[in-house]
GROMACS .gro file of C-alpha atoms in nm:
model
  515
    1UNK     CA    1   0.000   0.000   0.000
    2UNK     CA    2   0.149   0.339  -0.101
    3UNK     CA    3   0.127   0.669   0.086
    4UNK     CA    4  -0.167   0.783  -0.126
    5UNK     CA    5  -0.385   0.495  -0.006
    6UNK     CA    6  -0.306   0.572   0.358
    7UNK     CA    7  -0.425   0.934   0.371
    8UNK     CA    8  -0.598   1.019   0.701
    9UNK     CA    9  -0.946   1.170   0.729
   10UNK     CA   10  -0.791   1.506   0.821
   11UNK     CA   11  -0.536   1.595   0.556
   12UNK     CA   12  -0.390   1.925   0.434
   13UNK     CA   13  -0.176   1.879   0.124
   14UNK     CA   14   0.034   2.192   0.189
   15UNK     CA   15   0.133   2.062   0.532
   16UNK     CA   16   0.191   1.716   0.383
   17UNK     CA   17   0.453   1.835   0.135
   18UNK     CA   18   0.614   2.115   0.334
   19UNK     CA   19   0.623   1.977   0.688
   20UNK     CA   20   0.689   1.631   0.552
   21UNK     CA   21   1.031   1.740   0.430
   22UNK     CA   22   1.116   1.897   0.765
   23UNK     CA   23   1.020   1.575   0.942
   24UNK     CA   24   1.251   1.384   0.706
   25UNK     CA   25   1.541   1.607   0.810
   26UNK     CA   26   1.547   1.796   0.478
   27UNK     CA   27   1.511   2.142   0.632
   28UNK     CA   28   1.849   2.267   0.508
   29UNK     CA   29   1.821   2.110   0.163
   30UNK     CA   30   1.763   2.351  -0.126
   31UNK     CA   31   1.401   2.348  -0.244
   32UNK     CA   32   1.405   2.639  -0.492
   33UNK     CA   33   1.652   2.814  -0.721
   34UNK     CA   34   1.550   3.159  -0.842
   35UNK     CA   35   1.792   3.394  -1.011
   36UNK     CA   36   2.079   3.444  -0.760
   37UNK     CA   37   1.880   3.317  -0.461
   38UNK     CA   38   1.823   2.975  -0.311
   39UNK     CA   39   1.551   2.875  -0.065
   40UNK     CA   40   1.578   2.582   0.172
   41UNK     CA   41   1.283   2.372   0.276
   42UNK     CA   42   1.291   2.542   0.616
   43UNK     CA   43   1.282   2.885   0.453
   44UNK     CA   44   0.991   2.776   0.232
   45UNK     CA   45   0.802   2.650   0.538
   46UNK     CA   46   0.856   2.980   0.723
   47UNK     CA   47   0.749   3.190   0.424
   48UNK     CA   48   0.437   2.977   0.363
   49UNK     CA   49   0.320   3.017   0.723
   50UNK     CA   50   0.386   3.392   0.711
   51UNK     CA   51   0.191   3.417   0.384
   52UNK     CA   52  -0.097   3.224   0.541
   53UNK     CA   53  -0.097   3.471   0.832
   54UNK     CA   54  -0.117   3.771   0.601
   55UNK     CA   55  -0.397   3.619   0.391
   56UNK     CA   56  -0.594   3.533   0.705
   57UNK     CA   57  -0.551   3.889   0.833
   58UNK     CA   58  -0.692   4.019   0.505
   59UNK     CA   59  -1.005   3.809   0.551
   60UNK     CA   60  -0.929   3.509   0.330
   61UNK     CA   61  -1.130   3.225   0.480
   62UNK     CA   62  -1.164   2.854   0.424
   63UNK     CA   63  -1.297   2.773   0.075
   64UNK     CA   64  -1.251   3.134  -0.046
   65UNK     CA   65  -1.078   3.163  -0.382
   66UNK     CA   66  -0.744   3.344  -0.409
   67UNK     CA   67  -0.615   3.437  -0.757
   68UNK     CA   68  -0.242   3.433  -0.837
   69UNK     CA   69  -0.132   3.611  -1.155
   70UNK     CA   70   0.247   3.585  -1.151
   71UNK     CA   71   0.539   3.437  -1.341
   72UNK     CA   72   0.707   3.139  -1.176
   73UNK     CA   73   0.865   3.292  -0.865
   74UNK     CA   74   0.910   3.235  -0.491
   75UNK     CA   75   0.609   3.460  -0.424
   76UNK     CA   76   0.394   3.227  -0.633
   77UNK     CA   77   0.511   2.924  -0.434
   78UNK     CA   78   0.464   3.082  -0.091
   79UNK     CA   79   0.122   3.225  -0.179
   80UNK     CA   80  -0.007   2.904  -0.337
   81UNK     CA   81   0.088   2.683  -0.041
   82UNK     CA   82  -0.008   2.956   0.207
   83UNK     CA   83  -0.365   2.967   0.078
   84UNK     CA   84  -0.401   2.588   0.092
   85UNK     CA   85  -0.250   2.593   0.443
   86UNK     CA   86  -0.546   2.813   0.542
   87UNK     CA   87  -0.797   2.585   0.374
   88UNK     CA   88  -0.855   2.850   0.107
   89UNK     CA   89  -0.842   2.773  -0.266
   90UNK     CA   90  -0.566   2.924  -0.483
   91UNK     CA   91  -0.645   2.981  -0.850
   92UNK     CA   92  -0.326   3.029  -1.057
   93UNK     CA   93  -0.378   3.229  -1.377
   94UNK     CA   94  -0.141   3.188  -1.669
   95UNK     CA   95   0.028   3.518  -1.760
   96UNK     CA   96   0.021   3.402  -2.124
   97UNK     CA   97  -0.359   3.425  -2.127
   98UNK     CA   98  -0.525   3.715  -2.305
   99UNK     CA   99  -0.636   4.012  -2.095
  100UNK     CA  100  -0.995   3.923  -2.178
  101UNK     CA  101  -0.953   3.568  -2.048
  102UNK     CA  102  -0.774   3.686  -1.733
  103UNK     CA  103  -1.058   3.925  -1.652
  104UNK     CA  104  -1.307   3.647  -1.722
  105UNK     CA  105  -1.127   3.405  -1.488
  106UNK     CA  106  -1.113   3.663  -1.206
  107UNK     CA  107  -1.489   3.707  -1.227
  108UNK     CA  108  -1.569   3.342  -1.289
  109UNK     CA  109  -1.374   3.209  -0.989
  110UNK     CA  110  -1.501   3.489  -0.762
  111UNK     CA  111  -1.155   3.549  -0.619
  112UNK     CA  112  -1.159   3.748  -0.296
  113UNK     CA  113  -0.791   3.848  -0.320
  114UNK     CA  114  -0.559   3.882  -0.619
  115UNK     CA  115  -0.180   3.859  -0.598
  116UNK     CA  116   0.000   4.010  -0.895
  117UNK     CA  117   0.255   4.274  -1.004
  118UNK     CA  118   0.218   4.649  -1.053
  119UNK     CA  119   0.253   4.601  -1.427
  120UNK     CA  120  -0.031   4.351  -1.442
  121UNK     CA  121  -0.249   4.562  -1.214
  122UNK     CA  122  -0.216   4.851  -1.459
  123UNK     CA  123  -0.295   4.628  -1.757
  124UNK     CA  124  -0.609   4.493  -1.591
  125UNK     CA  125  -0.740   4.824  -1.456
  126UNK     CA  126  -1.026   4.851  -1.398
  127UNK     CA  127  -1.109   4.500  -1.276
  128UNK     CA  128  -1.485   4.452  -1.292
  129UNK     CA  129  -1.537   4.191  -1.021
  130UNK     CA  130  -1.781   4.247  -0.733
  131UNK     CA  131  -1.609   3.971  -0.533
  132UNK     CA  132  -1.254   4.111  -0.530
  133UNK     CA  133  -1.170   4.277  -0.197
  134UNK     CA  134  -0.791   4.317  -0.206
  135UNK     CA  135  -0.508   4.331  -0.458
  136UNK     CA  136  -0.164   4.238  -0.325
  137UNK     CA  137   0.148   4.326  -0.521
  138UNK     CA  138   0.484   4.149  -0.524
  139UNK     CA  139   0.672   4.472  -0.597
  140UNK     CA  140   0.665   4.825  -0.459
  141UNK     CA  141   0.692   4.957  -0.103
  142UNK     CA  142   0.429   4.735   0.057
  143UNK     CA  143   0.506   4.415  -0.127
  144UNK     CA  144   0.348   4.081  -0.045
  145UNK     CA  145   0.666   3.946   0.115
  146UNK     CA  146   0.721   4.266   0.315
  147UNK     CA  147   0.369   4.258   0.455
  148UNK     CA  148   0.390   3.886   0.531
  149UNK     CA  149   0.722   3.920   0.715
  150UNK     CA  150   0.547   4.056   1.026
  151UNK     CA  151   0.345   3.737   1.072
  152UNK     CA  152   0.457   3.426   1.266
  153UNK     CA  153   0.657   3.162   1.084
  154UNK     CA  154   0.468   2.884   1.259
  155UNK     CA  155   0.096   2.828   1.219
  156UNK     CA  156  -0.120   2.514   1.243
  157UNK     CA  157  -0.268   2.413   0.906
  158UNK     CA  158  -0.643   2.404   0.848
  159UNK     CA  159  -0.792   2.063   0.924
  160UNK     CA  160  -0.909   1.992   0.575
  161UNK     CA  161  -1.025   1.665   0.422
  162UNK     CA  162  -0.839   1.485   0.143
  163UNK     CA  163  -1.167   1.499  -0.051
  164UNK     CA  164  -1.230   1.874  -0.039
  165UNK     CA  165  -1.120   2.127  -0.302
  166UNK     CA  166  -0.760   2.243  -0.263
  167UNK     CA  167  -0.701   2.448  -0.580
  168UNK     CA  168  -0.841   2.521  -0.924
  169UNK     CA  169  -0.667   2.517  -1.261
  170UNK     CA  170  -0.818   2.671  -1.572
  171UNK     CA  171  -0.803   2.500  -1.911
  172UNK     CA  172  -0.633   2.684  -2.196
  173UNK     CA  173  -0.963   2.791  -2.353
  174UNK     CA  174  -0.862   2.702  -2.710
  175UNK     CA  175  -1.218   2.579  -2.782
  176UNK     CA  176  -1.405   2.850  -2.591
  177UNK     CA  177  -1.385   3.024  -2.254
  178UNK     CA  178  -1.138   2.869  -2.005
  179UNK     CA  179  -1.300   2.621  -1.768
  180UNK     CA  180  -1.212   2.595  -1.400
  181UNK     CA  181  -1.114   2.238  -1.307
  182UNK     CA  182  -1.157   2.179  -0.933
  183UNK     CA  183  -0.892   1.956  -0.775
  184UNK     CA  184  -0.887   1.794  -0.431
  185UNK     CA  185  -0.622   1.780  -0.158
  186UNK     CA  186  -0.551   1.417  -0.247
  187UNK     CA  187  -0.493   1.480  -0.620
  188UNK     CA  188  -0.133   1.602  -0.603
  189UNK     CA  189  -0.030   1.311  -0.381
  190UNK     CA  190  -0.165   1.060  -0.632
  191UNK     CA  191   0.024   1.221  -0.923
  192UNK     CA  192   0.346   1.250  -0.721
  193UNK     CA  193   0.333   0.885  -0.615
  194UNK     CA  194   0.221   0.727  -0.942
  195UNK     CA  195   0.403   0.942  -1.196
  196UNK     CA  196   0.677   1.135  -1.015
  197UNK     CA  197   0.809   0.847  -0.809
  198UNK     CA  198   0.691   0.523  -0.972
  199UNK     CA  199   0.725   0.628  -1.338
  200UNK     CA  200   1.006   0.885  -1.347
  201UNK     CA  201   1.196   0.769  -1.040
  202UNK     CA  202   1.236   1.120  -0.897
  203UNK     CA  203   1.473   1.130  -0.599
  204UNK     CA  204   1.610   1.385  -0.353
  205UNK     CA  205   1.921   1.468  -0.557
  206UNK     CA  206   1.721   1.573  -0.863
  207UNK     CA  207   1.693   1.934  -0.981
  208UNK     CA  208   1.393   1.989  -1.208
  209UNK     CA  209   1.360   2.254  -1.476
  210UNK     CA  210   1.021   2.304  -1.639
  211UNK     CA  211   0.945   2.511  -1.947
  212UNK     CA  212   0.574   2.482  -1.869
  213UNK     CA  213   0.480   2.732  -1.598
  214UNK     CA  214   0.300   2.657  -1.273
  215UNK     CA  215  -0.050   2.779  -1.371
  216UNK     CA  216  -0.035   2.499  -1.632
  217UNK     CA  217  -0.113   2.155  -1.481
  218UNK     CA  218   0.202   2.006  -1.636
  219UNK     CA  219   0.420   2.283  -1.489
  220UNK     CA  220   0.257   2.273  -1.145
  221UNK     CA  221   0.364   1.912  -1.102
  222UNK     CA  222   0.709   1.955  -1.257
  223UNK     CA  223   0.807   2.254  -1.047
  224UNK     CA  224   0.596   2.255  -0.733
  225UNK     CA  225   0.473   1.934  -0.577
  226UNK     CA  226   0.661   1.648  -0.748
  227UNK     CA  227   1.009   1.771  -0.646
  228UNK     CA  228   0.872   1.839  -0.296
  229UNK     CA  229   0.739   1.485  -0.277
  230UNK     CA  230   1.098   1.355  -0.269
  231UNK     CA  231   1.290   1.648  -0.118
  232UNK     CA  232   1.435   1.754  -0.453
  233UNK     CA  233   1.495   2.107  -0.585
  234UNK     CA  234   1.327   2.299  -0.866
  235UNK     CA  235   1.429   2.597  -1.076
  236UNK     CA  236   1.199   2.898  -1.104
  237UNK     CA  237   1.251   3.078  -1.432
  238UNK     CA  238   1.055   3.282  -1.683
  239UNK     CA  239   1.276   3.189  -1.981
  240UNK     CA  240   1.079   3.174  -2.303
  241UNK     CA  241   1.330   3.128  -2.586
  242UNK     CA  242   1.596   2.872  -2.671
  243UNK     CA  243   1.891   3.094  -2.580
  244UNK     CA  244   1.758   3.177  -2.232
  245UNK     CA  245   1.663   2.814  -2.169
  246UNK     CA  246   2.012   2.697  -2.267
  247UNK     CA  247   2.163   2.964  -2.041
  248UNK     CA  248   1.946   2.844  -1.751
  249UNK     CA  249   2.050   2.483  -1.802
  250UNK     CA  250   2.417   2.583  -1.802
  251UNK     CA  251   2.368   2.799  -1.494
  252UNK     CA  252   2.161   2.570  -1.270
  253UNK     CA  253   2.266   2.227  -1.405
  254UNK     CA  254   1.928   2.051  -1.373
  255UNK     CA  255   1.900   1.673  -1.388
  256UNK     CA  256   1.549   1.668  -1.539
  257UNK     CA  257   1.414   1.882  -1.822
  258UNK     CA  258   1.036   1.903  -1.857
  259UNK     CA  259   0.953   2.067  -2.190
  260UNK     CA  260   0.718   2.075  -2.485
  261UNK     CA  261   0.799   1.967  -2.843
  262UNK     CA  262   0.861   2.325  -2.959
  263UNK     CA  263   1.130   2.362  -2.692
  264UNK     CA  264   1.326   2.060  -2.811
  265UNK     CA  265   1.293   2.175  -3.173
  266UNK     CA  266   1.413   2.528  -3.093
  267UNK     CA  267   1.716   2.406  -2.893
  268UNK     CA  268   1.816   2.178  -3.179
  269UNK     CA  269   1.770   2.463  -3.428
  270UNK     CA  270   2.035   2.679  -3.254
  271UNK     CA  271   2.278   2.399  -3.175
  272UNK     CA  272   2.539   2.536  -3.417
  273UNK     CA  273   2.548   2.884  -3.260
  274UNK     CA  274   2.448   2.808  -2.899
  275UNK     CA  275   2.536   2.445  -2.824
  276UNK     CA  276   2.367   2.293  -2.521
  277UNK     CA  277   2.579   2.114  -2.261
  278UNK     CA  278   2.331   1.845  -2.157
  279UNK     CA  279   2.576   1.647  -1.943
  280UNK     CA  280   2.382   1.689  -1.617
  281UNK     CA  281   2.048   1.584  -1.764
  282UNK     CA  282   1.951   1.229  -1.678
  283UNK     CA  283   1.594   1.258  -1.805
  284UNK     CA  284   1.400   1.464  -2.061
  285UNK     CA  285   1.021   1.469  -2.067
  286UNK     CA  286   0.781   1.605  -2.327
  287UNK     CA  287   0.408   1.665  -2.302
  288UNK     CA  288   0.132   1.913  -2.403
  289UNK     CA  289   0.124   1.802  -2.768
  290UNK     CA  290   0.257   1.532  -2.998
  291UNK     CA  291   0.637   1.504  -3.018
  292UNK     CA  292   0.739   1.431  -3.379
  293UNK     CA  293   0.954   1.121  -3.426
  294UNK     CA  294   1.211   1.327  -3.616
  295UNK     CA  295   1.263   1.560  -3.317
  296UNK     CA  296   1.298   1.261  -3.081
  297UNK     CA  297   1.557   1.100  -3.307
  298UNK     CA  298   1.760   1.418  -3.358
  299UNK     CA  299   1.765   1.482  -2.982
  300UNK     CA  300   1.882   1.127  -2.914
  301UNK     CA  301   2.150   1.153  -3.182
  302UNK     CA  302   2.271   1.496  -3.064
  303UNK     CA  303   2.265   1.448  -2.686
  304UNK     CA  304   2.238   1.069  -2.637
  305UNK     CA  305   1.927   1.116  -2.420
  306UNK     CA  306   1.583   0.971  -2.480
  307UNK     CA  307   1.281   1.200  -2.449
  308UNK     CA  308   1.009   1.031  -2.246
  309UNK     CA  309   0.692   1.156  -2.408
  310UNK     CA  310   0.361   1.145  -2.225
  311UNK     CA  311   0.014   1.290  -2.222
  312UNK     CA  312  -0.196   1.439  -1.946
  313UNK     CA  313  -0.477   1.688  -1.912
  314UNK     CA  314  -0.577   1.972  -1.680
  315UNK     CA  315  -0.869   1.754  -1.573
  316UNK     CA  316  -0.635   1.473  -1.459
  317UNK     CA  317  -0.378   1.720  -1.322
  318UNK     CA  318  -0.077   1.551  -1.476
  319UNK     CA  319   0.045   1.270  -1.703
  320UNK     CA  320  -0.144   0.938  -1.728
  321UNK     CA  321   0.027   0.788  -2.036
  322UNK     CA  322   0.407   0.785  -2.047
  323UNK     CA  323   0.713   0.635  -2.208
  324UNK     CA  324   0.987   0.505  -1.977
  325UNK     CA  325   1.363   0.535  -2.007
  326UNK     CA  326   1.500   0.247  -2.211
  327UNK     CA  327   1.152   0.157  -2.337
  328UNK     CA  328   1.061   0.464  -2.543
  329UNK     CA  329   0.869   0.428  -2.867
  330UNK     CA  330   0.928   0.752  -3.060
  331UNK     CA  331   0.599   0.906  -3.169
  332UNK     CA  332   0.391   0.722  -2.909
  333UNK     CA  333   0.247   0.848  -2.579
  334UNK     CA  334   0.375   0.534  -2.407
  335UNK     CA  335   0.183   0.306  -2.173
  336UNK     CA  336  -0.057   0.382  -1.885
  337UNK     CA  337   0.091   0.520  -1.565
  338UNK     CA  338   0.022   0.277  -1.279
  339UNK     CA  339  -0.309   0.364  -1.115
  340UNK     CA  340  -0.480   0.480  -1.436
  341UNK     CA  341  -0.724   0.276  -1.644
  342UNK     CA  342  -0.677   0.384  -2.007
  343UNK     CA  343  -0.891   0.243  -2.287
  344UNK     CA  344  -0.980   0.305  -2.651
  345UNK     CA  345  -1.357   0.290  -2.704
  346UNK     CA  346  -1.609   0.358  -2.981
  347UNK     CA  347  -1.904   0.596  -2.967
  348UNK     CA  348  -2.105   0.332  -2.777
  349UNK     CA  349  -1.833   0.277  -2.513
  350UNK     CA  350  -1.735  -0.058  -2.665
  351UNK     CA  351  -1.357  -0.129  -2.651
  352UNK     CA  352  -1.186  -0.099  -2.990
  353UNK     CA  353  -0.975  -0.382  -3.132
  354UNK     CA  354  -0.598  -0.350  -3.118
  355UNK     CA  355  -0.467  -0.112  -3.383
  356UNK     CA  356  -0.797   0.063  -3.454
  357UNK     CA  357  -0.864   0.432  -3.390
  358UNK     CA  358  -1.115   0.523  -3.121
  359UNK     CA  359  -1.186   0.762  -2.835
  360UNK     CA  360  -0.952   0.785  -2.537
  361UNK     CA  361  -1.118   0.710  -2.202
  362UNK     CA  362  -0.920   0.748  -1.880
  363UNK     CA  363  -0.996   0.666  -1.518
  364UNK     CA  364  -0.783   0.753  -1.216
  365UNK     CA  365  -0.795   0.917  -0.874
  366UNK     CA  366  -0.647   1.248  -0.989
  367UNK     CA  367  -0.959   1.321  -1.195
  368UNK     CA  368  -1.105   1.663  -1.116
  369UNK     CA  369  -1.418   1.699  -0.908
  370UNK     CA  370  -1.592   1.896  -1.185
  371UNK     CA  371  -1.576   2.210  -1.397
  372UNK     CA  372  -1.685   2.513  -1.194
  373UNK     CA  373  -2.035   2.624  -1.294
  374UNK     CA  374  -2.027   2.400  -1.605
  375UNK     CA  375  -2.265   2.121  -1.512
  376UNK     CA  376  -2.353   2.011  -1.865
  377UNK     CA  377  -1.992   2.022  -1.986
  378UNK     CA  378  -1.887   1.817  -1.683
  379UNK     CA  379  -2.153   1.557  -1.759
  380UNK     CA  380  -2.045   1.539  -2.123
  381UNK     CA  381  -1.689   1.433  -2.037
  382UNK     CA  382  -1.712   1.253  -1.702
  383UNK     CA  383  -1.876   0.912  -1.698
  384UNK     CA  384  -1.869   0.759  -1.351
  385UNK     CA  385  -1.503   0.772  -1.244
  386UNK     CA  386  -1.372   0.801  -1.601
  387UNK     CA  387  -1.336   1.083  -1.850
  388UNK     CA  388  -1.347   1.091  -2.229
  389UNK     CA  389  -1.067   1.327  -2.319
  390UNK     CA  390  -1.174   1.414  -2.675
  391UNK     CA  391  -0.853   1.261  -2.816
  392UNK     CA  392  -0.840   1.001  -3.091
  393UNK     CA  393  -0.596   0.716  -3.018
  394UNK     CA  394  -0.504   0.364  -3.108
  395UNK     CA  395  -0.328   0.103  -2.896
  396UNK     CA  396  -0.081  -0.135  -3.060
  397UNK     CA  397  -0.018  -0.502  -2.983
  398UNK     CA  398   0.257  -0.411  -2.733
  399UNK     CA  399   0.032  -0.183  -2.528
  400UNK     CA  400   0.171   0.149  -2.655
  401UNK     CA  401  -0.080   0.427  -2.720
  402UNK     CA  402  -0.054   0.642  -3.033
  403UNK     CA  403  -0.213   0.985  -3.064
  404UNK     CA  404  -0.410   1.036  -3.385
  405UNK     CA  405  -0.535   1.387  -3.307
  406UNK     CA  406  -0.818   1.562  -3.131
  407UNK     CA  407  -1.161   1.448  -3.244
  408UNK     CA  408  -1.177   1.750  -3.475
  409UNK     CA  409  -0.813   1.733  -3.596
  410UNK     CA  410  -0.860   1.432  -3.824
  411UNK     CA  411  -1.000   1.501  -4.170
  412UNK     CA  412  -1.062   1.314  -4.494
  413UNK     CA  413  -0.891   1.368  -4.828
  414UNK     CA  414  -1.011   1.164  -5.124
  415UNK     CA  415  -1.226   0.966  -4.882
  416UNK     CA  416  -0.931   0.861  -4.666
  417UNK     CA  417  -0.859   0.972  -4.308
  418UNK     CA  418  -0.559   1.199  -4.262
  419UNK     CA  419  -0.379   1.268  -3.933
  420UNK     CA  420  -0.194   1.602  -3.949
  421UNK     CA  421   0.084   1.472  -3.725
  422UNK     CA  422   0.211   1.221  -3.981
  423UNK     CA  423   0.250   1.500  -4.238
  424UNK     CA  424   0.403   1.743  -3.988
  425UNK     CA  425   0.664   1.488  -3.884
  426UNK     CA  426   0.777   1.450  -4.246
  427UNK     CA  427   0.789   1.825  -4.310
  428UNK     CA  428   0.999   1.881  -3.996
  429UNK     CA  429   1.271   1.669  -4.155
  430UNK     CA  430   1.324   1.931  -4.427
  431UNK     CA  431   1.635   2.135  -4.353
  432UNK     CA  432   1.449   2.468  -4.355
  433UNK     CA  433   1.148   2.388  -4.136
  434UNK     CA  434   1.147   2.497  -3.772
  435UNK     CA  435   0.777   2.459  -3.690
  436UNK     CA  436   0.476   2.334  -3.882
  437UNK     CA  437   0.102   2.280  -3.849
  438UNK     CA  438  -0.120   2.104  -4.100
  439UNK     CA  439  -0.491   2.183  -4.136
  440UNK     CA  440  -0.762   2.104  -4.392
  441UNK     CA  441  -0.901   2.360  -4.634
  442UNK     CA  442  -1.192   2.330  -4.875
  443UNK     CA  443  -1.089   2.413  -5.229
  444UNK     CA  444  -1.253   2.732  -5.354
  445UNK     CA  445  -1.577   2.653  -5.538
  446UNK     CA  446  -1.537   2.280  -5.477
  447UNK     CA  447  -1.662   2.048  -5.207
  448UNK     CA  448  -1.314   1.898  -5.179
  449UNK     CA  449  -1.059   1.907  -4.897
  450UNK     CA  450  -0.693   1.986  -4.951
  451UNK     CA  451  -0.395   1.971  -4.716
  452UNK     CA  452  -0.250   2.308  -4.612
  453UNK     CA  453   0.079   2.340  -4.423
  454UNK     CA  454   0.163   2.649  -4.217
  455UNK     CA  455   0.541   2.669  -4.175
  456UNK     CA  456   0.785   2.887  -3.984
  457UNK     CA  457   1.144   2.874  -4.107
  458UNK     CA  458   1.477   2.830  -3.934
  459UNK     CA  459   1.722   3.118  -3.918
  460UNK     CA  460   1.907   3.153  -4.247
  461UNK     CA  461   1.609   3.057  -4.466
  462UNK     CA  462   1.369   3.300  -4.635
  463UNK     CA  463   1.030   3.255  -4.794
  464UNK     CA  464   1.048   3.200  -5.170
  465UNK     CA  465   0.871   3.013  -5.449
  466UNK     CA  466   1.180   2.794  -5.488
  467UNK     CA  467   1.181   2.697  -5.121
  468UNK     CA  468   0.808   2.625  -5.128
  469UNK     CA  469   0.855   2.394  -5.425
  470UNK     CA  470   1.150   2.222  -5.252
  471UNK     CA  471   0.938   2.150  -4.944
  472UNK     CA  472   0.650   2.024  -5.158
  473UNK     CA  473   0.879   1.788  -5.355
  474UNK     CA  474   1.031   1.662  -5.029
  475UNK     CA  475   0.684   1.579  -4.893
  476UNK     CA  476   0.577   1.400  -5.212
  477UNK     CA  477   0.884   1.174  -5.192
  478UNK     CA  478   0.788   1.050  -4.843
  479UNK     CA  479   0.409   1.065  -4.832
  480UNK     CA  480   0.122   0.926  -5.038
  481UNK     CA  481   0.036   1.188  -5.298
  482UNK     CA  482  -0.301   1.278  -5.143
  483UNK     CA  483  -0.132   1.360  -4.809
  484UNK     CA  484   0.133   1.592  -4.954
  485UNK     CA  485   0.047   1.960  -4.888
  486UNK     CA  486  -0.125   2.125  -5.182
  487UNK     CA  487  -0.067   2.469  -5.032
  488UNK     CA  488   0.211   2.605  -4.811
  489UNK     CA  489   0.177   2.924  -4.608
  490UNK     CA  490   0.484   3.077  -4.441
  491UNK     CA  491   0.443   3.246  -4.103
  492UNK     CA  492   0.705   3.411  -3.886
  493UNK     CA  493   0.562   3.224  -3.587
  494UNK     CA  494   0.278   2.976  -3.549
  495UNK     CA  495  -0.004   3.079  -3.314
  496UNK     CA  496  -0.004   2.893  -2.984
  497UNK     CA  497  -0.237   2.867  -2.687
  498UNK     CA  498  -0.140   2.989  -2.341
  499UNK     CA  499  -0.016   2.636  -2.265
  500UNK     CA  500   0.214   2.620  -2.568
  501UNK     CA  501   0.004   2.404  -2.799
  502UNK     CA  502  -0.037   2.496  -3.166
  503UNK     CA  503  -0.363   2.688  -3.196
  504UNK     CA  504  -0.516   2.491  -3.484
  505UNK     CA  505  -0.852   2.666  -3.449
  506UNK     CA  506  -0.683   3.000  -3.521
  507UNK     CA  507  -0.512   2.855  -3.829
  508UNK     CA  508  -0.839   2.708  -3.954
  509UNK     CA  509  -1.007   3.048  -3.917
  510UNK     CA  510  -0.718   3.215  -4.098
  511UNK     CA  511  -0.742   2.957  -4.375
  512UNK     CA  512  -1.115   3.022  -4.416
  513UNK     CA  513  -1.061   3.400  -4.431
  514UNK     CA  514  -0.801   3.365  -4.707
  515UNK     CA  515  -1.039   3.173  -4.933
   0.00000   0.00000   0.00000
């Protein structure tokens, strides 16, 4: 029986992770790296209790929502755990969201207090929320940390239940308004035990570095609670380009890199001018969207490290399908993480035969309680203790799961199903292509579908008719003729959601406007 199955009736997840490390004798171990500063587990504990004291003084009560709009930083960590310590409910908001979505989230979650920066406060002014009572700032004369410093560094945690809400995370909103997924105190423990420890083998000497930020479910696990589950350290950084990421890796020497496919592609693209020293990395992980086989193979060839690809969702908090070191199948999402029931079913919930495409259904104890104020949408995806993710998958004879696209990503050309990822993987092998997204487009005046590729180019290459023809010929040599792009559109940068995924809906709209 693991620790998750032994949770007591009174359980506060902030106290579990923070005090747990002190009880293990890890008080002087480094928990966080941020710029030139380091924070030990004892320092984190003291700051969390002080933050809880300040929030309580300002009237934040049990079950009240508390919005955090910050880059990854110590203030984020202390405030997040401090709110949970009180029994309140932190709601991280991704700074990559649009202003409109941020304002929507603040109203939708009914946050009583907002923690942010002066810059963001000015951008959001005025904030039209009747529920908001206080705005705390991390900079300026009366900063959050300054105000919290006058409160005791010891405070008993709220006597919460493992089955009550601990925090909310909002979905990226690529198919509509962001939805608030409500997660319980027990959820983080399950993910840390089943994925962090059992699948990745995290240990106390690890240093994690995540490109995904903490308001993103993937980043919250990578940076916040999974390292804490084993007494490891994490790096807090706001790097957002290949050069800054490489500089961070050289500076902090992490052992684990959590990234997205675009990160690995961009690091490889600058290898000649900014070579990465990957000697301290023992593990690389990719999630958020499909990792092309070509990127996996180039990374392995360049750095002699496998990328363990996986898939998770905001609703399940973290990864439930994963490859393992030494057992990776490039292009696949791997096998189920222990503790998750993953199946491929048809529209009538009947299991699909091996090798046939169907709908992904997942069950596991990290599943959200519900979407806030979205009863019908909750009912549409949650069936008993399982969820239908909206992804199309197949499972091969060896038990590996292969992503075929979202239910609306697949399209037919000449009566045959096309997965954009197969075409994208081929195009990424062309010497000029940095990033690519394939979408369908109806031919003008015809009820026919053609393949359109949106491409951003590597440094040193420029858009031209000759280059377009070279890419088209390259695709025709490696793909059936009906899958080769009929049209190529060059973009300086592909649109992405706040969580780093290619925004296919935006490209489809752009394609329709061009016609």
